[in-house]
Backbone as JSON Lines, residues from 0, in Angstrom:
{"i":0,"aa":"M","n":[3.66,55.18,-81.71],"ca":[4.18,54.2,-80.59],"c":[3.5,54.79,-79.21]}
{"i":1,"aa":"F","n":[3.41,53.93,-78.28],"ca":[2.83,54.34,-76.88],"c":[4.05,54.83,-76.28]}
{"i":2,"aa":"Q","n":[3.8,55.75,-75.18],"ca":[4.88,56.28,-74.31],"c":[4.52,56.72,-73.04]}
{"i":3,"aa":"I","n":[5.34,56.14,-72.28],"ca":[5.03,56.19,-70.69],"c":[5.73,57.34,-70.12]}
{"i":4,"aa":"S","n":[5.26,57.99,-69.24],"ca":[6.14,59.25,-68.65],"c":[6.87,58.43,-67.73]}
{"i":5,"aa":"K","n":[7.91,59.47,-67.45],"ca":[9.3,59.1,-66.66],"c":[8.4,58.88,-64.96]}
{"i":6,"aa":"E","n":[7.73,59.29,-64.87],"ca":[7.12,59.6,-63.31],"c":[6.21,58.23,-63.3]}
{"i":7,"aa":"T","n":[5.74,57.65,-64.39],"ca":[4.94,56.59,-64.01],"c":[5.8,55.29,-64.37]}
{"i":8,"aa":"L","n":[6.97,55.55,-65.05],"ca":[8.01,54.43,-65.28],"c":[8.53,54.41,-63.84]}
{"i":9,"aa":"A","n":[9.0,55.22,-63.33],"ca":[9.39,55.22,-61.93],"c":[8.84,54.31,-61.03]}
{"i":10,"aa":"R","n":[7.3,54.65,-60.76],"ca":[6.47,54.34,-59.82],"c":[6.15,52.71,-59.96]}
{"i":11,"aa":"L","n":[5.88,52.54,-61.44],"ca":[6.15,50.96,-61.89],"c":[7.11,50.07,-61.17]}
{"i":12,"aa":"R","n":[8.46,50.65,-61.47],"ca":[9.79,49.97,-61.06],"c":[9.66,49.91,-59.54]}
{"i":13,"aa":"E","n":[9.45,50.87,-58.85],"ca":[8.94,50.72,-57.36],"c":[8.12,49.95,-57.03]}
{"i":14,"aa":"T","n":[6.98,49.62,-57.76],"ca":[6.15,49.05,-57.24],"c":[6.55,47.32,-57.51]}
{"i":15,"aa":"Y","n":[6.8,47.13,-58.67],"ca":[7.48,46.16,-59.04],"c":[8.7,45.34,-59.23]}
{"i":16,"aa":"K","n":[9.36,45.5,-58.07],"ca":[10.65,45.31,-57.86],"c":[10.99,43.89,-58.13]}
{"i":17,"aa":"P","n":[12.24,43.39,-58.48],"ca":[12.52,42.35,-58.95],"c":[12.39,41.44,-57.79]}
{"i":18,"aa":"G","n":[11.83,40.31,-57.64],"ca":[11.21,39.5,-56.68],"c":[10.08,39.35,-56.28]}
{"i":19,"aa":"T","n":[9.29,40.41,-56.7],"ca":[7.95,40.61,-56.24],"c":[7.03,39.37,-56.4]}
{"i":20,"aa":"L","n":[6.16,38.72,-55.77],"ca":[5.26,37.82,-56.22],"c":[3.81,38.56,-56.73]}
{"i":21,"aa":"V","n":[3.57,38.3,-58.1],"ca":[2.25,38.62,-58.51],"c":[1.46,37.39,-58.9]}
{"i":22,"aa":"E","n":[0.17,37.77,-59.37],"ca":[-0.75,36.94,-59.55],"c":[-1.54,37.44,-60.82]}
{"i":23,"aa":"L","n":[-1.66,36.82,-62.0],"ca":[-2.31,37.47,-63.23],"c":[-3.83,37.62,-63.01]}
{"i":24,"aa":"V","n":[-4.42,38.79,-62.98],"ca":[-5.85,38.7,-63.06],"c":[-6.55,38.61,-64.37]}
{"i":25,"aa":"S","n":[-5.82,39.24,-65.56],"ca":[-6.43,39.48,-66.75],"c":[-5.42,39.76,-67.7]}
{"i":26,"aa":"M","n":[-5.38,39.43,-69.06],"ca":[-4.15,39.42,-70.16],"c":[-5.24,39.89,-71.42]}
{"i":27,"aa":"N","n":[-4.71,41.05,-71.95],"ca":[-5.24,41.31,-73.39],"c":[-4.5,40.82,-74.13]}
{"i":28,"aa":"D","n":[-4.47,39.55,-74.6],"ca":[-3.61,38.97,-75.53],"c":[-4.35,37.55,-76.29]}
{"i":29,"aa":"P","n":[-4.59,37.69,-77.42],"ca":[-5.2,36.64,-77.94],"c":[-4.84,35.07,-78.14]}
{"i":30,"aa":"Y","n":[-3.52,35.44,-77.75],"ca":[-2.59,33.93,-77.92],"c":[-1.78,33.96,-76.66]}
{"i":31,"aa":"P","n":[-2.65,33.49,-75.34],"ca":[-1.73,33.53,-73.74],"c":[-0.81,32.5,-73.6]}
{"i":32,"aa":"G","n":[-1.5,31.47,-74.51],"ca":[-0.77,30.01,-74.24],"c":[-0.95,29.54,-73.12]}
{"i":33,"aa":"K","n":[-0.02,29.1,-72.24],"ca":[-0.16,28.47,-70.72],"c":[-0.68,29.63,-69.72]}
{"i":34,"aa":"L","n":[-0.39,31.01,-70.02],"ca":[-0.62,32.05,-69.2],"c":[-1.84,32.31,-68.89]}
{"i":35,"aa":"Q","n":[-2.61,31.97,-67.72],"ca":[-3.96,31.87,-67.52],"c":[-4.16,33.08,-66.31]}
{"i":36,"aa":"P","n":[-5.47,33.35,-65.93],"ca":[-5.75,34.35,-64.84],"c":[-5.38,33.33,-63.77]}
{"i":37,"aa":"G","n":[-4.98,34.08,-62.58],"ca":[-4.35,33.0,-61.26],"c":[-2.99,31.99,-61.22]}
{"i":38,"aa":"C","n":[-2.38,32.46,-62.38],"ca":[-1.2,32.02,-62.63],"c":[-0.13,33.19,-61.72]}
{"i":39,"aa":"R","n":[0.68,32.4,-61.03],"ca":[1.95,33.3,-60.15],"c":[2.97,33.11,-60.58]}
{"i":40,"aa":"G","n":[3.95,34.33,-60.11],"ca":[5.61,34.47,-60.84],"c":[5.82,35.65,-60.02]}
{"i":41,"aa":"R","n":[7.34,35.46,-60.18],"ca":[8.06,36.56,-59.79],"c":[8.46,37.46,-60.47]}
{"i":42,"aa":"V","n":[8.54,38.73,-60.17],"ca":[8.9,39.82,-60.99],"c":[10.54,39.51,-61.58]}
{"i":43,"aa":"T","n":[10.85,40.01,-62.65],"ca":[12.26,39.73,-62.86],"c":[12.83,41.34,-63.45]}
{"i":44,"aa":"A","n":[11.92,41.94,-63.8],"ca":[12.23,43.18,-64.3],"c":[11.0,44.35,-64.96]}
{"i":45,"aa":"V","n":[11.33,45.38,-65.1],"ca":[10.44,46.56,-65.9],"c":[11.23,47.06,-67.03]}
{"i":46,"aa":"D","n":[11.02,46.83,-68.16],"ca":[11.23,47.67,-69.49],"c":[11.11,49.18,-69.46]}
{"i":47,"aa":"D","n":[11.47,49.57,-70.57],"ca":[11.49,51.1,-70.61],"c":[10.17,51.69,-71.18]}
{"i":48,"aa":"I","n":[9.2,50.9,-71.35],"ca":[7.74,50.99,-71.86],"c":[6.98,50.56,-71.11]}
{"i":49,"aa":"G","n":[7.44,49.9,-69.87],"ca":[6.39,49.67,-68.5],"c":[6.0,48.31,-68.53]}
{"i":50,"aa":"T","n":[6.63,47.28,-69.44],"ca":[6.24,46.15,-69.65],"c":[6.79,45.26,-68.23]}
{"i":51,"aa":"V","n":[6.35,44.55,-67.31],"ca":[6.56,43.98,-66.19],"c":[6.8,42.6,-66.84]}
{"i":52,"aa":"F","n":[8.22,42.28,-66.44],"ca":[8.82,40.65,-66.89],"c":[8.81,40.06,-65.99]}
{"i":53,"aa":"V","n":[7.99,38.64,-65.64],"ca":[7.83,37.99,-64.67],"c":[8.0,36.12,-65.25]}
{"i":54,"aa":"N","n":[8.92,35.96,-63.92],"ca":[8.99,34.41,-64.19],"c":[8.01,33.46,-64.0]}
{"i":55,"aa":"W","n":[7.19,33.3,-64.67],"ca":[5.63,32.64,-64.63],"c":[5.88,31.42,-64.11]}
{"i":56,"aa":"R","n":[5.45,30.54,-62.86],"ca":[5.22,29.16,-62.67],"c":[4.75,28.18,-63.62]}
{"i":57,"aa":"C","n":[3.88,28.75,-64.62],"ca":[3.45,28.16,-65.6],"c":[4.47,27.69,-66.83]}
{"i":58,"aa":"G","n":[5.5,28.26,-66.53],"ca":[6.61,28.27,-67.58],"c":[6.46,29.49,-68.99]}
{"i":59,"aa":"S","n":[5.43,30.38,-68.86],"ca":[4.98,31.26,-69.65],"c":[6.12,32.43,-69.76]}
{"i":60,"aa":"S","n":[6.42,32.93,-70.83],"ca":[7.54,34.14,-70.7],"c":[6.95,35.47,-70.95]}
{"i":61,"aa":"L","n":[5.58,35.48,-71.16],"ca":[4.89,36.72,-71.46],"c":[4.79,37.71,-70.26]}
{"i":62,"aa":"G","n":[5.27,38.94,-70.64],"ca":[5.27,40.0,-69.94],"c":[3.52,40.55,-69.73]}
{"i":63,"aa":"I","n":[3.91,41.53,-68.63],"ca":[2.35,41.93,-68.2],"c":[2.49,43.44,-69.11]}
{"i":64,"aa":"A","n":[1.91,43.88,-69.68],"ca":[2.08,44.84,-70.79],"c":[1.1,46.22,-69.9]}
{"i":65,"aa":"F","n":[2.02,47.21,-69.55],"ca":[1.16,48.36,-68.91],"c":[-0.07,48.81,-69.85]}
{"i":66,"aa":"G","n":[-1.16,49.36,-68.92],"ca":[-2.42,49.52,-69.57],"c":[-3.36,48.49,-70.18]}
{"i":67,"aa":"E","n":[-2.66,47.35,-70.3],"ca":[-3.4,46.43,-71.11],"c":[-3.93,44.94,-70.27]}
{"i":68,"aa":"D","n":[-2.89,44.82,-69.67],"ca":[-3.02,43.32,-68.73],"c":[-2.97,44.02,-67.35]}
{"i":69,"aa":"H","n":[-3.57,43.1,-66.38],"ca":[-3.83,43.47,-64.79],"c":[-3.37,42.37,-64.17]}
{"i":70,"aa":"A","n":[-2.38,42.46,-63.05],"ca":[-1.75,41.4,-61.92],"c":[-1.98,42.21,-60.65]}
{"i":71,"aa":"V","n":[-1.9,41.44,-59.92],"ca":[-2.06,41.86,-58.46],"c":[-0.74,41.24,-57.55]}
{"i":72,"aa":"I","n":[-0.18,42.16,-56.47],"ca":[0.91,41.64,-55.88],"c":[0.35,41.17,-54.64]}
{"i":73,"aa":"L","n":[1.02,40.19,-54.06],"ca":[0.67,39.07,-53.17],"c":[1.39,39.45,-52.38]}
{"i":74,"aa":"D","n":[1.12,39.37,-50.99],"ca":[1.71,39.42,-49.88],"c":[2.25,38.33,-49.18]}
{"i":75,"aa":"D","n":[3.22,37.58,-49.98],"ca":[4.01,36.85,-49.57],"c":[5.11,36.8,-48.31]}
{"i":76,"aa":"V","n":[5.05,35.48,-47.69],"ca":[5.84,36.02,-46.79],"c":[6.71,34.47,-46.43]}
{"i":77,"aa":"V","n":[7.92,34.27,-45.31],"ca":[8.69,33.43,-45.42],"c":[8.89,32.95,-43.59]}
{"i":78,"aa":"T","n":[8.46,31.93,-43.52],"ca":[8.35,31.39,-41.87],"c":[9.48,30.16,-41.77]}
{"i":79,"aa":"V","n":[10.27,30.5,-40.81],"ca":[11.36,29.36,-40.33],"c":[10.67,28.6,-38.92]}
{"i":80,"aa":"C","n":[10.37,27.72,-39.08],"ca":[9.81,26.89,-37.81],"c":[10.7,25.43,-37.82]}
{"i":81,"aa":"Y","n":[11.08,25.1,-36.5],"ca":[12.04,23.77,-36.35],"c":[13.09,23.98,-37.31]}
{"i":82,"aa":"G","n":[13.65,25.06,-37.7],"ca":[14.77,25.08,-38.72],"c":[14.34,24.72,-40.23]}
{"i":83,"aa":"E","n":[13.02,24.75,-40.38],"ca":[12.55,24.64,-41.67],"c":[11.97,25.8,-42.15]}
{"i":84,"aa":"R","n":[12.65,26.47,-43.31],"ca":[12.23,27.51,-44.07],"c":[11.14,27.27,-45.22]}
{"i":85,"aa":"K","n":[10.08,28.22,-45.09],"ca":[9.16,27.48,-45.94],"c":[8.66,29.33,-46.52]}
{"i":86,"aa":"E","n":[8.33,29.27,-47.75],"ca":[7.62,30.45,-48.66],"c":[6.17,30.27,-48.73]}
{"i":87,"aa":"W","n":[5.5,31.29,-48.15],"ca":[3.89,31.42,-48.48],"c":[3.49,32.48,-49.57]}
{"i":88,"aa":"D","n":[2.68,31.77,-50.45],"ca":[2.27,32.92,-51.28],"c":[1.42,34.09,-50.79]}
{"i":89,"aa":"T","n":[1.03,33.7,-49.57],"ca":[0.01,34.86,-48.8],"c":[0.31,34.58,-47.31]}
{"i":90,"aa":"R","n":[0.0,35.82,-46.74],"ca":[0.59,36.01,-45.19],"c":[-0.78,35.33,-44.67]}
{"i":91,"aa":"E","n":[-1.85,35.36,-45.21],"ca":[-3.33,34.96,-44.82],"c":[-3.22,33.44,-44.55]}
{"i":92,"aa":"E","n":[-2.59,32.69,-45.56],"ca":[-2.54,31.18,-45.65],"c":[-1.49,30.87,-44.75]}
{"i":93,"aa":"A","n":[-0.44,31.48,-44.13],"ca":[0.68,31.36,-43.43],"c":[0.11,31.4,-41.82]}
{"i":94,"aa":"I","n":[-0.59,32.62,-41.91],"ca":[-1.21,32.76,-40.26],"c":[-2.15,31.55,-40.01]}
{"i":95,"aa":"R","n":[-3.14,31.22,-41.3],"ca":[-4.08,30.19,-40.82],"c":[-3.4,28.79,-40.53]}
{"i":96,"aa":"F","n":[-2.3,28.43,-41.13],"ca":[-1.49,27.22,-40.93],"c":[-1.32,27.3,-39.39]}
{"i":97,"aa":"F","n":[-0.52,28.08,-39.11],"ca":[0.04,28.19,-37.57],"c":[-0.9,28.53,-36.5]}
{"i":98,"aa":"K","n":[-1.99,29.27,-37.01],"ca":[-3.15,29.3,-35.86],"c":[-3.66,28.07,-35.69]}
{"i":99,"aa":"E","n":[-3.82,27.07,-36.75],"ca":[-4.37,25.49,-36.38],"c":[-3.36,24.94,-35.44]}
{"i":100,"aa":"G","n":[-2.23,25.19,-36.09],"ca":[-0.99,24.12,-35.23],"c":[-1.16,24.82,-33.77]}
{"i":101,"aa":"M","n":[-1.39,26.06,-33.28],"ca":[-1.38,26.63,-32.02],"c":[-2.61,25.9,-31.24]}
{"i":102,"aa":"A","n":[-3.83,25.69,-31.91],"ca":[-4.93,25.29,-31.1],"c":[-4.73,23.58,-31.19]}
{"i":103,"aa":"C","n":[-3.8,23.07,-31.91],"ca":[-3.62,21.54,-31.67],"c":[-2.26,21.02,-30.88]}
{"i":104,"aa":"S","n":[-1.8,22.23,-30.4],"ca":[-0.46,21.83,-29.81],"c":[-0.61,22.53,-28.09]}
{"i":105,"aa":"E","n":[0.53,22.17,-27.39],"ca":[0.89,22.6,-25.99],"c":[2.14,22.85,-25.98]}
{"i":106,"aa":"G","n":[2.56,23.86,-24.76],"ca":[3.65,23.81,-24.2],"c":[4.98,24.49,-25.29]}
{"i":107,"aa":"S","n":[6.06,24.05,-25.17],"ca":[6.98,24.78,-26.3],"c":[6.54,24.93,-27.5]}
{"i":108,"aa":"E","n":[5.81,23.71,-28.17],"ca":[5.56,23.66,-29.51],"c":[4.41,25.07,-29.76]}
{"i":109,"aa":"R","n":[3.6,25.1,-28.9],"ca":[2.56,26.02,-28.94],"c":[3.24,27.5,-28.94]}
{"i":110,"aa":"E","n":[4.47,27.75,-27.82],"ca":[4.9,28.97,-28.12],"c":[5.69,29.22,-29.53]}
{"i":111,"aa":"R","n":[6.42,28.2,-30.0],"ca":[6.7,28.37,-31.15],"c":[5.89,28.88,-32.14]}
{"i":112,"aa":"Y","n":[4.69,28.19,-32.35],"ca":[3.78,28.88,-33.47],"c":[2.97,30.18,-33.14]}
{"i":113,"aa":"T","n":[2.94,30.33,-32.08],"ca":[2.37,31.82,-31.15],"c":[3.53,32.86,-32.06]}
{"i":114,"aa":"N","n":[4.88,32.72,-31.78],"ca":[5.68,33.51,-32.07],"c":[5.64,33.91,-33.4]}
{"i":115,"aa":"I","n":[5.68,33.14,-34.26],"ca":[5.29,33.22,-35.67],"c":[3.99,33.54,-36.17]}
{"i":116,"aa":"V","n":[2.98,33.45,-35.54],"ca":[1.76,34.08,-35.59],"c":[1.78,35.73,-35.21]}
{"i":117,"aa":"L","n":[2.33,36.1,-33.93],"ca":[2.31,37.22,-33.39],"c":[3.35,38.18,-34.78]}
{"i":118,"aa":"A","n":[4.31,37.53,-35.15],"ca":[5.04,38.38,-35.96],"c":[4.41,38.39,-37.21]}
{"i":119,"aa":"L","n":[3.81,37.51,-37.93],"ca":[3.06,37.81,-39.17],"c":[2.01,38.57,-38.84]}
{"i":120,"aa":"E","n":[1.64,38.66,-37.76],"ca":[0.2,39.62,-37.5],"c":[0.76,40.98,-37.34]}
{"i":121,"aa":"A","n":[1.76,41.17,-37.09],"ca":[2.64,42.74,-36.97],"c":[3.24,43.12,-38.02]}
{"i":122,"aa":"G","n":[2.97,42.31,-39.38],"ca":[3.7,42.7,-40.71],"c":[4.77,42.21,-41.31]}
{"i":123,"aa":"E","n":[5.29,41.43,-40.24],"ca":[6.99,41.05,-40.5],"c":[7.13,40.06,-42.02]}
{"i":124,"aa":"K","n":[7.88,40.54,-42.69],"ca":[8.14,39.54,-43.83],"c":[8.42,38.1,-43.9]}
{"i":125,"aa":"E","n":[9.21,38.11,-42.68],"ca":[9.96,36.86,-42.18],"c":[9.58,36.75,-40.82]}
{"i":126,"aa":"A","n":[9.14,35.49,-40.39],"ca":[8.67,35.18,-39.11],"c":[9.65,33.8,-38.62]}
{"i":127,"aa":"T","n":[9.91,34.02,-37.69],"ca":[10.76,32.74,-36.92],"c":[10.13,32.32,-35.72]}
{"i":128,"aa":"D","n":[10.35,30.87,-35.17],"ca":[9.74,30.5,-33.81],"c":[10.67,30.77,-32.71]}
{"i":129,"aa":"G","n":[11.65,31.53,-33.23],"ca":[12.29,31.84,-31.69],"c":[13.73,30.95,-31.52]}
{"i":130,"aa":"E","n":[13.45,30.31,-32.12],"ca":[14.87,29.31,-31.78],"c":[15.81,29.33,-32.47]}
C-alpha cells in the first residue's frame, strides 16, 4: 500500500486548504467521466493518504490522487463594486475587466475602478470600490 510521510501530508493540507480554487491539469484515471482537464472546483478536504477532494463544477466527485494527478491552484479574488460582490477565478481576469472600465469612464466611476485595480495589483484577496 502507498504511504505518504507526515511532513508531505501536512504540506498538502497547508497548500490545499478547504475553499481553495483549483483547475485540473491531468488525471491518471481511465474513467474520468465528466472530469476533464480545465475543470475547476473548490477543495473540500485532504484525506490521510493525500487525496485532495474537490467540489468540481462539472459535478464529478473524483479526488486528485497524490503522485498521480495534477491540478493547479488559481489566484481567485473577490471584488465589490457599487455594492455588487463578484467572485473571479483569476486575479488577471478581474484586473483586465476593471482596467477596461477605467478606460471607458471618468470622475467618481473611474475612481471606483481605480481603487479596485490598485488593491488587486497590491495582492489583496478582496478589493472594494471604496464606498
